[in-house]
Amino acid sequence: MDLINAILNCFVPPASLLILAFAWPTLFFISICERLYSTYFSSEDMENKVVVITGASSGIGEQITYEYAKRGANLVLVARREQRLRGISENARRLGASHVLIIAADVVKEDDCRRFINETINYYGRMDHLVNTVTLGHTFYFEEATDSSMFPVLMDINFWGNVYPTYVALPYLRESNGQIVVNASVENWLPLPRMSLYSAAKSALINFYETLRFEVKNEVGITIATHGWIGTEMIRGKFMVEEGAEMQWKEEREVNVSGGPVEEFAKLIVSGACRGDPYVKYPSWYDVFFLYRVFAPKVLYWTFRFLFTNGGAGRTSFIGTGRPLLEGASPRRQSITAFPHGVRIRELSE
C-alpha cells in the first residue's frame, strides 16, 4: 500500500496538471455558455419574492439590500441597529422594493433567529432568499492577543451568526426552492498573517456550506461569495466600545458606504444568486493562488513571508470587515480609530 501511494504521489499531481491544461479551453467555453444561458434565460425574477438579509445596517449588507430593492423584492432587513435600518429601508423603497420589514435582532442568538424568521413567514407567508452578510475580522497576531475573551466572539459572529439563521430558515427555503447566500472571504483558504481566527472561522463556514450543498441537493441553492479586500464602514470613522453584558458598540458618526468595490461586489452577489451560481468571486484572479497552495505551497509561503516579514500590528488591533460588532472584554473604555489599512484600539482613561 505504501508503494502504491508513493507511485500515486509522483504520478497524480503532474498528470492532473497536464489534463487540466488540455481541458481548460473546453471547460472555459462551457462555463461561458452556461453563464450566458443563466443570465438571459434562467435568471430568477425577484419581483415580489421575499429576501431576508442579515447584517443589513451597513457595508456589503446595505448594498445588497439596494440591489434586491432594484429588482422589486420584498425585503426583511435584520441587524442590531434598528434606527440605522429605518433609513436604509426608506432608501430601499425609493429604489423599488415592494415592501420592507425591519427587525432588530442578534444573529448569534438562536432565539433571535427564530423570531425574525417566524416574523418573516407570518408577514409574507414565504421566504425565497436568505442572505448572510454578518462578519467580523481582526488584524492582530495570535500570540499578541491580550484578551482571549474576544476569540469566541469572532467565532460566534463569523460562524454561528451564519449557521443559526440558516438552520431556522432551511425548512421554508425547501418549500420555495430558495437560495442561501453566504458572505465569505478569500482568507478561508489563502493564508494571511494577523487573521488567524478570522480565517479559521471562514474556513469552517465554507466547509459547512459545501457539505450542506450536498445534503440539500437541488432543493435549495447555495451561493458562496468570496472577496479580497474591499472597503467597508470601518475604513474611516471613529467608534467607541464599552463593556456590557452583550456585544455593544456605538458610533460617534455614521459613515455611508457607496460606490467602488463594495457596490460592485454587491451587484455580483445578487446577480449570481439570481442565476443560481454556486460561487461568486471578487476579484476572480485570487484563484491563481489556490493552484500554488495545492501544487507549490512553498512558493506561496515564501512569497507571503517576503511580503509580510516587516509588517506589524498593534497588540490589540481589531478591524471589522462587513458589519463591525465588538465586545468590550475588559472594564476599560477603548477608542477604535480607523485607518486606511487597519483599525487600532487604544485605552482611554476613566
C-alpha positions as a LaTeX table, in Angstrom:
\begin{tabular}{lrrr}
\hline
Residue & $x$ (\AA) & $y$ (\AA) & $z$ (\AA) \\
\hline
Met1 & 0.00 & 0.00 & 0.00 \\
Asp2 & 2.85 & 2.38 & 0.82 \\
Leu3 & 4.42 & 1.65 & $-2.57$ \\
Ile4 & 1.13 & 2.39 & $-4.35$ \\
Asn5 & 0.74 & 5.69 & $-2.51$ \\
Ala6 & 4.34 & 6.62 & $-3.31$ \\
Ile7 & 3.75 & 5.97 & $-7.02$ \\
Leu8 & 0.47 & 7.92 & $-7.00$ \\
Asn9 & 2.12 & 10.84 & $-5.19$ \\
Cys10 & 4.63 & 11.12 & $-8.02$ \\
Phe11 & 2.20 & 10.50 & $-10.87$ \\
Val12 & $-1.15$ & 12.08 & $-9.98$ \\
Pro13 & $-0.13$ & 15.77 & $-9.45$ \\
Pro14 & 1.72 & 16.29 & $-12.76$ \\
Ala15 & $-0.82$ & 14.17 & $-14.66$ \\
Ser16 & $-3.66$ & 16.25 & $-13.21$ \\
Leu17 & $-1.97$ & 19.49 & $-14.24$ \\
Leu18 & $-1.42$ & 18.17 & $-17.75$ \\
Ile19 & $-5.05$ & 17.07 & $-18.11$ \\
Leu20 & $-6.25$ & 20.40 & $-16.73$ \\
Ala21 & $-4.06$ & 22.31 & $-19.18$ \\
Phe22 & $-5.57$ & 20.48 & $-22.15$ \\
Ala23 & $-9.13$ & 20.57 & $-20.82$ \\
Trp24 & $-9.09$ & 24.22 & $-19.71$ \\
Pro25 & $-10.14$ & 25.80 & $-23.05$ \\
Thr26 & $-13.13$ & 23.46 & $-23.32$ \\
Leu27 & $-14.13$ & 23.92 & $-19.70$ \\
Phe28 & $-13.84$ & 27.68 & $-20.05$ \\
Phe29 & $-16.06$ & 27.66 & $-23.15$ \\
Ile30 & $-18.70$ & 25.53 & $-21.40$ \\
Ser31 & $-18.59$ & 27.87 & $-18.38$ \\
Ile32 & $-19.16$ & 30.92 & $-20.59$ \\
Cys33 & $-22.09$ & 29.24 & $-22.34$ \\
Glu34 & $-23.68$ & 28.28 & $-19.02$ \\
Arg35 & $-23.25$ & 31.82 & $-17.72$ \\
Leu36 & $-24.84$ & 33.37 & $-20.81$ \\
Tyr37 & $-27.77$ & 30.96 & $-20.68$ \\
Ser38 & $-28.40$ & 31.51 & $-16.96$ \\
Thr39 & $-28.10$ & 35.29 & $-17.38$ \\
Tyr40 & $-30.54$ & 35.68 & $-20.26$ \\
Phe41 & $-32.86$ & 32.68 & $-19.96$ \\
Ser42 & $-32.92$ & 31.29 & $-16.41$ \\
Ser43 & $-32.18$ & 34.22 & $-14.10$ \\
Glu44 & $-34.72$ & 34.33 & $-11.27$ \\
Asp45 & $-37.26$ & 37.14 & $-11.36$ \\
Met46 & $-37.21$ & 38.66 & $-7.86$ \\
Glu47 & $-40.42$ & 40.67 & $-8.31$ \\
Asn48 & $-42.40$ & 40.21 & $-5.05$ \\
Lys49 & $-40.02$ & 37.45 & $-3.87$ \\
Val50 & $-39.09$ & 37.54 & $-0.16$ \\
Val51 & $-35.44$ & 38.16 & 0.77 \\
Val52 & $-34.06$ & 38.11 & 4.31 \\
Ile53 & $-30.76$ & 39.98 & 4.70 \\
Thr54 & $-28.77$ & 39.80 & 7.93 \\
Gly55 & $-26.21$ & 42.48 & 8.73 \\
Ala56 & $-28.19$ & 44.90 & 6.58 \\
Ser57 & $-27.34$ & 48.03 & 8.57 \\
Ser58 & $-24.03$ & 48.79 & 6.83 \\
Gly59 & $-21.32$ & 47.70 & 4.42 \\
Ile60 & $-21.97$ & 44.87 & 1.99 \\
Gly61 & $-25.33$ & 44.05 & 3.62 \\
Glu62 & $-26.62$ & 47.55 & 2.94 \\
Gln63 & $-25.52$ & 47.47 & $-0.69$ \\
Ile64 & $-27.04$ & 44.02 & $-1.24$ \\
Thr65 & $-30.29$ & 45.43 & 0.14 \\
Tyr66 & $-30.29$ & 48.12 & $-2.53$ \\
Glu67 & $-29.57$ & 45.61 & $-5.30$ \\
Tyr68 & $-32.51$ & 43.42 & $-4.32$ \\
Ala69 & $-34.67$ & 46.54 & $-3.98$ \\
Lys70 & $-33.94$ & 47.47 & $-7.60$ \\
Arg71 & $-35.30$ & 44.06 & $-8.59$ \\
Gly72 & $-38.61$ & 44.69 & $-6.80$ \\
Ala73 & $-38.17$ & 42.15 & $-4.00$ \\
Asn74 & $-39.93$ & 42.17 & $-0.64$ \\
Leu75 & $-37.22$ & 42.70 & 1.95 \\
Val76 & $-36.63$ & 41.73 & 5.56 \\
Leu77 & $-33.69$ & 43.69 & 6.98 \\
Val78 & $-32.06$ & 42.28 & 10.11 \\
Ala79 & $-29.40$ & 43.95 & 12.25 \\
Arg80 & $-28.84$ & 45.18 & 15.78 \\
Arg81 & $-29.24$ & 48.87 & 14.86 \\
Glu82 & $-32.93$ & 49.41 & 14.26 \\
Gln83 & $-32.53$ & 53.16 & 13.80 \\
Arg84 & $-29.97$ & 52.62 & 11.06 \\
Leu85 & $-32.26$ & 50.08 & 9.38 \\
Arg86 & $-35.06$ & 52.64 & 9.18 \\
Gly87 & $-33.03$ & 54.91 & 6.92 \\
Ile88 & $-31.89$ & 52.01 & 4.76 \\
Ser89 & $-35.47$ & 50.74 & 4.43 \\
Glu90 & $-36.57$ & 54.15 & 3.12 \\
Asn91 & $-33.76$ & 54.09 & 0.56 \\
Ala92 & $-34.78$ & 50.58 & $-0.48$ \\
Arg93 & $-38.40$ & 51.64 & $-1.01$ \\
Arg94 & $-37.29$ & 54.52 & $-3.20$ \\
Leu95 & $-35.21$ & 52.10 & $-5.28$ \\
Gly96 & $-38.18$ & 49.84 & $-5.95$ \\
Ala97 & $-38.65$ & 47.41 & $-3.04$ \\
Ser98 & $-42.29$ & 46.35 & $-2.81$ \\
His99 & $-42.38$ & 46.07 & 0.98 \\
Val100 & $-39.64$ & 46.36 & 3.62 \\
Leu101 & $-39.80$ & 44.82 & 7.09 \\
Ile102 & $-37.09$ & 45.76 & 9.59 \\
Ile103 & $-36.26$ & 43.61 & 12.62 \\
Ala104 & $-33.69$ & 44.31 & 15.33 \\
Ala105 & $-32.01$ & 41.02 & 16.23 \\
Asp106 & $-28.70$ & 39.42 & 17.12 \\
Val107 & $-27.83$ & 36.59 & 14.74 \\
Val108 & $-25.53$ & 34.88 & 17.26 \\
Lys109 & $-28.62$ & 34.07 & 19.34 \\
Glu110 & $-30.72$ & 31.20 & 18.07 \\
Asp111 & $-33.89$ & 32.56 & 19.70 \\
Asp112 & $-33.47$ & 35.87 & 17.88 \\
Cys113 & $-33.03$ & 34.00 & 14.61 \\
Arg114 & $-36.21$ & 32.03 & 15.20 \\
Arg115 & $-38.02$ & 35.26 & 15.97 \\
Phe116 & $-37.09$ & 37.12 & 12.78 \\
Ile117 & $-37.64$ & 34.07 & 10.56 \\
Asn118 & $-41.07$ & 33.46 & 12.13 \\
Glu119 & $-41.97$ & 37.14 & 11.73 \\
Thr120 & $-41.00$ & 36.90 & 8.07 \\
Ile121 & $-43.24$ & 33.88 & 7.49 \\
Asn122 & $-46.12$ & 35.41 & 9.43 \\
Tyr123 & $-45.87$ & 38.66 & 7.47 \\
Tyr124 & $-45.12$ & 37.44 & 3.95 \\
Gly125 & $-46.14$ & 33.79 & 4.13 \\
Arg126 & $-42.98$ & 32.61 & 2.39 \\
Met127 & $-39.23$ & 33.04 & 2.10 \\
Asp128 & $-37.13$ & 32.82 & $-1.08$ \\
His129 & $-33.61$ & 34.07 & $-0.35$ \\
Leu130 & $-31.58$ & 34.16 & 2.86 \\
Val131 & $-28.53$ & 36.43 & 2.60 \\
Asn132 & $-25.99$ & 36.13 & 5.42 \\
Thr133 & $-23.59$ & 39.09 & 5.45 \\
Val134 & $-22.63$ & 39.41 & 9.13 \\
Thr135 & $-18.88$ & 39.21 & 9.63 \\
Leu136 & $-16.12$ & 40.46 & 11.92 \\
Gly137 & $-12.38$ & 40.45 & 11.22 \\
His138 & $-9.22$ & 41.37 & 13.07 \\
Thr139 & $-5.64$ & 42.45 & 12.42 \\
Phe140 & $-3.65$ & 41.09 & 15.34 \\
Tyr141 & $-1.02$ & 38.40 & 15.64 \\
Phe142 & $-2.47$ & 35.46 & 17.57 \\
Glu143 & 0.25 & 35.34 & 20.24 \\
Glu144 & $-0.05$ & 39.09 & 20.81 \\
Ala145 & $-3.73$ & 38.98 & 21.75 \\
Thr146 & $-4.05$ & 40.26 & 25.30 \\
Asp147 & $-7.59$ & 39.08 & 25.96 \\
Ser148 & $-8.78$ & 35.65 & 24.82 \\
Ser149 & $-12.40$ & 36.52 & 25.57 \\
Met150 & $-12.53$ & 38.02 & 22.06 \\
Phe151 & $-11.84$ & 34.61 & 20.50 \\
Pro152 & $-15.35$ & 33.13 & 20.91 \\
Val153 & $-16.86$ & 36.47 & 19.83 \\
Leu154 & $-15.06$ & 36.22 & 16.49 \\
Met155 & $-16.14$ & 32.60 & 16.06 \\
Asp156 & $-19.74$ & 33.33 & 17.10 \\
Ile157 & $-20.21$ & 36.14 & 14.59 \\
Asn158 & $-18.33$ & 34.62 & 11.65 \\
Phe159 & $-19.62$ & 31.06 & 12.06 \\
Trp160 & $-22.72$ & 30.74 & 14.25 \\
Gly161 & $-24.02$ & 34.10 & 13.05 \\
Asn162 & $-24.45$ & 32.42 & 9.66 \\
Val163 & $-25.36$ & 28.90 & 10.77 \\
Tyr164 & $-28.23$ & 29.80 & 13.12 \\
Pro165 & $-30.26$ & 31.78 & 10.54 \\
Thr166 & $-29.66$ & 29.01 & 8.01 \\
Tyr167 & $-30.76$ & 26.32 & 10.46 \\
Val168 & $-34.04$ & 28.07 & 11.22 \\
Ala169 & $-34.79$ & 29.18 & 7.64 \\
Leu170 & $-33.95$ & 25.93 & 5.84 \\
Pro171 & $-37.42$ & 24.28 & 6.03 \\
Tyr172 & $-39.05$ & 27.36 & 4.48 \\
Leu173 & $-36.36$ & 27.63 & 1.80 \\
Arg174 & $-37.01$ & 23.99 & 0.86 \\
Glu175 & $-40.67$ & 24.81 & 0.29 \\
Ser176 & $-39.83$ & 27.64 & $-2.12$ \\
Asn177 & $-36.74$ & 26.03 & $-3.68$ \\
Gly178 & $-34.97$ & 29.08 & $-2.37$ \\
Gln179 & $-31.40$ & 30.33 & $-2.25$ \\
Ile180 & $-28.86$ & 30.85 & 0.53 \\
Val181 & $-26.17$ & 33.47 & 0.02 \\
Val182 & $-23.04$ & 33.43 & 2.16 \\
Asn183 & $-20.59$ & 36.32 & 2.53 \\
Ala184 & $-17.20$ & 34.67 & 2.88 \\
Ser185 & $-13.63$ & 35.73 & 2.17 \\
Val186 & $-10.60$ & 34.51 & 0.28 \\
Glu187 & $-8.88$ & 34.12 & 3.67 \\
Asn188 & $-10.78$ & 30.87 & 4.15 \\
Trp189 & $-8.00$ & 29.19 & 2.13 \\
Leu190 & $-5.43$ & 31.91 & 1.42 \\
Pro191 & $-3.12$ & 32.27 & 4.46 \\
Leu192 & $-2.60$ & 35.85 & 5.56 \\
Pro193 & $-0.89$ & 36.97 & 8.77 \\
Arg194 & $-2.82$ & 38.72 & 11.54 \\
Met195 & $-6.07$ & 36.99 & 10.50 \\
Ser196 & $-5.74$ & 33.55 & 12.09 \\
Leu197 & $-9.08$ & 33.34 & 13.93 \\
Tyr198 & $-10.98$ & 35.09 & 11.15 \\
Ser199 & $-9.51$ & 32.68 & 8.59 \\
Ala200 & $-10.33$ & 29.68 & 10.77 \\
Ala201 & $-13.94$ & 30.79 & 11.21 \\
Lys202 & $-14.38$ & 31.44 & 7.47 \\
Ser203 & $-12.81$ & 28.10 & 6.62 \\
Ala204 & $-15.25$ & 26.34 & 8.94 \\
Leu205 & $-18.10$ & 28.33 & 7.42 \\
Ile206 & $-17.20$ & 27.42 & 3.83 \\
Asn207 & $-16.86$ & 23.73 & 4.68 \\
Phe208 & $-20.21$ & 23.82 & 6.44 \\
Tyr209 & $-21.98$ & 25.22 & 3.38 \\
Glu210 & $-20.13$ & 22.98 & 0.94 \\
Thr211 & $-21.34$ & 19.98 & 2.97 \\
Leu212 & $-24.85$ & 21.42 & 3.25 \\
Arg213 & $-24.91$ & 21.82 & $-0.54$ \\
Phe214 & $-24.72$ & 18.02 & $-0.89$ \\
Glu215 & $-27.30$ & 17.46 & 1.83 \\
Val216 & $-30.00$ & 19.74 & 0.37 \\
Lys217 & $-29.21$ & 18.62 & $-3.21$ \\
Asn218 & $-31.22$ & 20.69 & $-5.69$ \\
Glu219 & $-33.95$ & 21.69 & $-3.27$ \\
Val220 & $-32.07$ & 24.77 & $-2.00$ \\
Gly221 & $-29.36$ & 26.63 & $-3.88$ \\
Ile222 & $-26.25$ & 27.93 & $-2.11$ \\
Thr223 & $-24.15$ & 30.82 & $-3.41$ \\
Ile224 & $-20.81$ & 31.31 & $-1.68$ \\
Ala225 & $-19.40$ & 34.78 & $-2.27$ \\
Thr226 & $-15.71$ & 35.30 & $-1.59$ \\
His227 & $-13.85$ & 38.57 & $-1.76$ \\
Gly228 & $-10.41$ & 40.02 & $-1.24$ \\
Trp229 & $-10.00$ & 43.37 & 0.47 \\
Ile230 & $-13.00$ & 45.66 & $-0.02$ \\
Gly231 & $-13.83$ & 48.92 & 1.66 \\
Thr232 & $-16.48$ & 48.98 & 4.39 \\
Glu233 & $-17.83$ & 51.26 & 7.06 \\
Met234 & $-14.67$ & 50.71 & 9.11 \\
Ile235 & $-12.35$ & 52.23 & 6.51 \\
Arg236 & $-12.87$ & 55.59 & 8.14 \\
Gly237 & $-14.62$ & 56.95 & 11.19 \\
Lys238 & $-14.25$ & 56.56 & 14.92 \\
Phe239 & $-16.08$ & 54.23 & 17.24 \\
Met240 & $-16.43$ & 53.86 & 21.00 \\
Val241 & $-16.67$ & 50.46 & 22.67 \\
Glu242 & $-17.56$ & 49.88 & 26.29 \\
Glu243 & $-18.04$ & 46.79 & 28.41 \\
Gly244 & $-21.53$ & 45.33 & 28.57 \\
Ala245 & $-23.37$ & 42.09 & 29.16 \\
Glu246 & $-23.86$ & 41.74 & 25.42 \\
Met247 & $-21.88$ & 42.81 & 22.38 \\
Gln248 & $-22.28$ & 46.55 & 22.22 \\
Trp249 & $-20.85$ & 49.39 & 20.17 \\
Lys250 & $-21.94$ & 52.90 & 19.42 \\
Glu251 & $-20.87$ & 55.30 & 16.72 \\
Glu252 & $-19.64$ & 58.83 & 17.06 \\
Arg253 & $-20.75$ & 59.31 & 13.46 \\
Glu254 & $-22.25$ & 57.22 & 10.70 \\
Val255 & $-20.24$ & 56.57 & 7.56 \\
Asn256 & $-22.24$ & 55.76 & 4.45 \\
Val257 & $-20.78$ & 53.19 & 2.10 \\
Ser258 & $-21.47$ & 53.60 & $-1.59$ \\
Gly259 & $-19.67$ & 53.17 & $-4.88$ \\
Gly260 & $-16.40$ & 51.40 & $-5.56$ \\
Pro261 & $-15.65$ & 47.75 & $-4.76$ \\
Val262 & $-18.42$ & 47.27 & $-2.17$ \\
Glu263 & $-21.19$ & 48.23 & $-4.56$ \\
Glu264 & $-19.66$ & 46.22 & $-7.40$ \\
Phe265 & $-19.33$ & 43.15 & $-5.17$ \\
Ala266 & $-22.96$ & 43.51 & $-4.06$ \\
Lys267 & $-24.12$ & 43.61 & $-7.71$ \\
Leu268 & $-22.14$ & 40.46 & $-8.47$ \\
Ile269 & $-23.57$ & 38.66 & $-5.44$ \\
Val270 & $-27.21$ & 39.42 & $-6.23$ \\
Ser271 & $-26.78$ & 38.63 & $-9.94$ \\
Gly272 & $-25.05$ & 35.37 & $-9.08$ \\
Ala273 & $-27.72$ & 34.40 & $-6.54$ \\
Cys274 & $-30.50$ & 35.07 & $-9.06$ \\
Arg275 & $-28.71$ & 32.89 & $-11.63$ \\
Gly276 & $-28.17$ & 30.18 & $-9.03$ \\
Asp277 & $-24.38$ & 30.38 & $-9.31$ \\
Pro278 & $-22.60$ & 28.23 & $-6.70$ \\
Tyr279 & $-19.77$ & 30.76 & $-6.38$ \\
Val280 & $-19.25$ & 34.49 & $-6.77$ \\
Lys281 & $-15.67$ & 35.75 & $-6.59$ \\
Tyr282 & $-14.37$ & 39.30 & $-6.44$ \\
Pro283 & $-11.83$ & 39.65 & $-7.82$ \\
Ser284 & $-11.53$ & 36.28 & $-9.53$ \\
Trp285 & $-7.76$ & 36.45 & $-10.11$ \\
Tyr286 & $-7.24$ & 35.40 & $-6.48$ \\
Asp287 & $-7.93$ & 31.83 & $-7.64$ \\
Val288 & $-4.45$ & 31.52 & $-9.10$ \\
Phe289 & $-3.05$ & 31.39 & $-5.58$ \\
Phe290 & $-5.06$ & 28.23 & $-4.93$ \\
Leu291 & $-3.04$ & 26.39 & $-7.57$ \\
Tyr292 & 0.14 & 27.46 & $-5.80$ \\
Arg293 & $-1.23$ & 26.28 & $-2.48$ \\
Val294 & $-2.02$ & 22.83 & $-3.87$ \\
Phe295 & 0.94 & 22.26 & $-6.19$ \\
Ala296 & 3.63 & 24.64 & $-4.92$ \\
Pro297 & 2.83 & 25.57 & $-1.30$ \\
Lys298 & 6.40 & 26.56 & $-0.51$ \\
Val299 & 6.36 & 29.20 & $-3.24$ \\
Leu300 & 3.21 & 30.69 & $-1.72$ \\
Tyr301 & 4.71 & 30.56 & 1.76 \\
Trp302 & 7.96 & 32.23 & 0.69 \\
Thr303 & 6.05 & 34.91 & $-1.20$ \\
Phe304 & 3.87 & 35.87 & 1.74 \\
Arg305 & 6.77 & 35.63 & 4.15 \\
Phe306 & 8.71 & 38.09 & 1.99 \\
Leu307 & 5.74 & 40.45 & 1.67 \\
Phe308 & 4.76 & 40.46 & 5.34 \\
Thr309 & 8.05 & 39.95 & 7.20 \\
Asn310 & 8.32 & 43.63 & 8.07 \\
Gly311 & 4.59 & 44.11 & 8.70 \\
Gly312 & 3.47 & 44.98 & 12.19 \\
Ala313 & 0.30 & 45.28 & 14.18 \\
Gly314 & $-0.81$ & 46.73 & 17.46 \\
Arg315 & $-1.15$ & 44.32 & 20.33 \\
Thr316 & $-4.90$ & 44.84 & 20.46 \\
Ser317 & $-5.74$ & 45.69 & 16.86 \\
Phe318 & $-9.15$ & 44.76 & 15.51 \\
Ile319 & $-10.82$ & 45.53 & 12.24 \\
Gly320 & $-14.41$ & 44.88 & 11.23 \\
Thr321 & $-14.99$ & 43.59 & 7.73 \\
Gly322 & $-18.62$ & 43.89 & 6.79 \\
Arg323 & $-20.61$ & 44.89 & 9.86 \\
Pro324 & $-18.31$ & 45.53 & 12.89 \\
Leu325 & $-19.57$ & 44.18 & 16.20 \\
Leu326 & $-17.14$ & 44.34 & 19.06 \\
Glu327 & $-17.48$ & 43.20 & 22.61 \\
Gly328 & $-15.73$ & 45.12 & 25.36 \\
Ala329 & $-13.97$ & 42.32 & 27.15 \\
Ser330 & $-12.34$ & 44.38 & 29.89 \\
Pro331 & $-13.64$ & 47.15 & 32.10 \\
Arg332 & $-11.50$ & 49.72 & 30.30 \\
Arg333 & $-13.10$ & 52.06 & 27.77 \\
Gln334 & $-11.44$ & 51.86 & 24.41 \\
Ser335 & $-11.35$ & 54.11 & 21.40 \\
Ile336 & $-11.22$ & 52.47 & 17.98 \\
Thr337 & $-9.84$ & 54.69 & 15.28 \\
Ala338 & $-9.98$ & 53.50 & 11.69 \\
Phe339 & $-7.06$ & 53.97 & 9.34 \\
Pro340 & $-6.82$ & 53.12 & 5.61 \\
His341 & $-5.08$ & 49.83 & 6.38 \\
Gly342 & $-6.47$ & 48.81 & 9.72 \\
Val343 & $-8.05$ & 49.76 & 12.99 \\
Arg344 & $-6.19$ & 50.27 & 16.21 \\
Ile345 & $-7.61$ & 50.27 & 19.70 \\
Arg346 & $-6.16$ & 52.44 & 22.40 \\
Glu347 & $-7.17$ & 52.57 & 26.03 \\
Leu348 & $-8.92$ & 55.64 & 27.40 \\
Ser349 & $-8.50$ & 56.83 & 30.93 \\
Glu350 & $-11.60$ & 56.61 & 33.07 \\
\hline
\end{tabular}
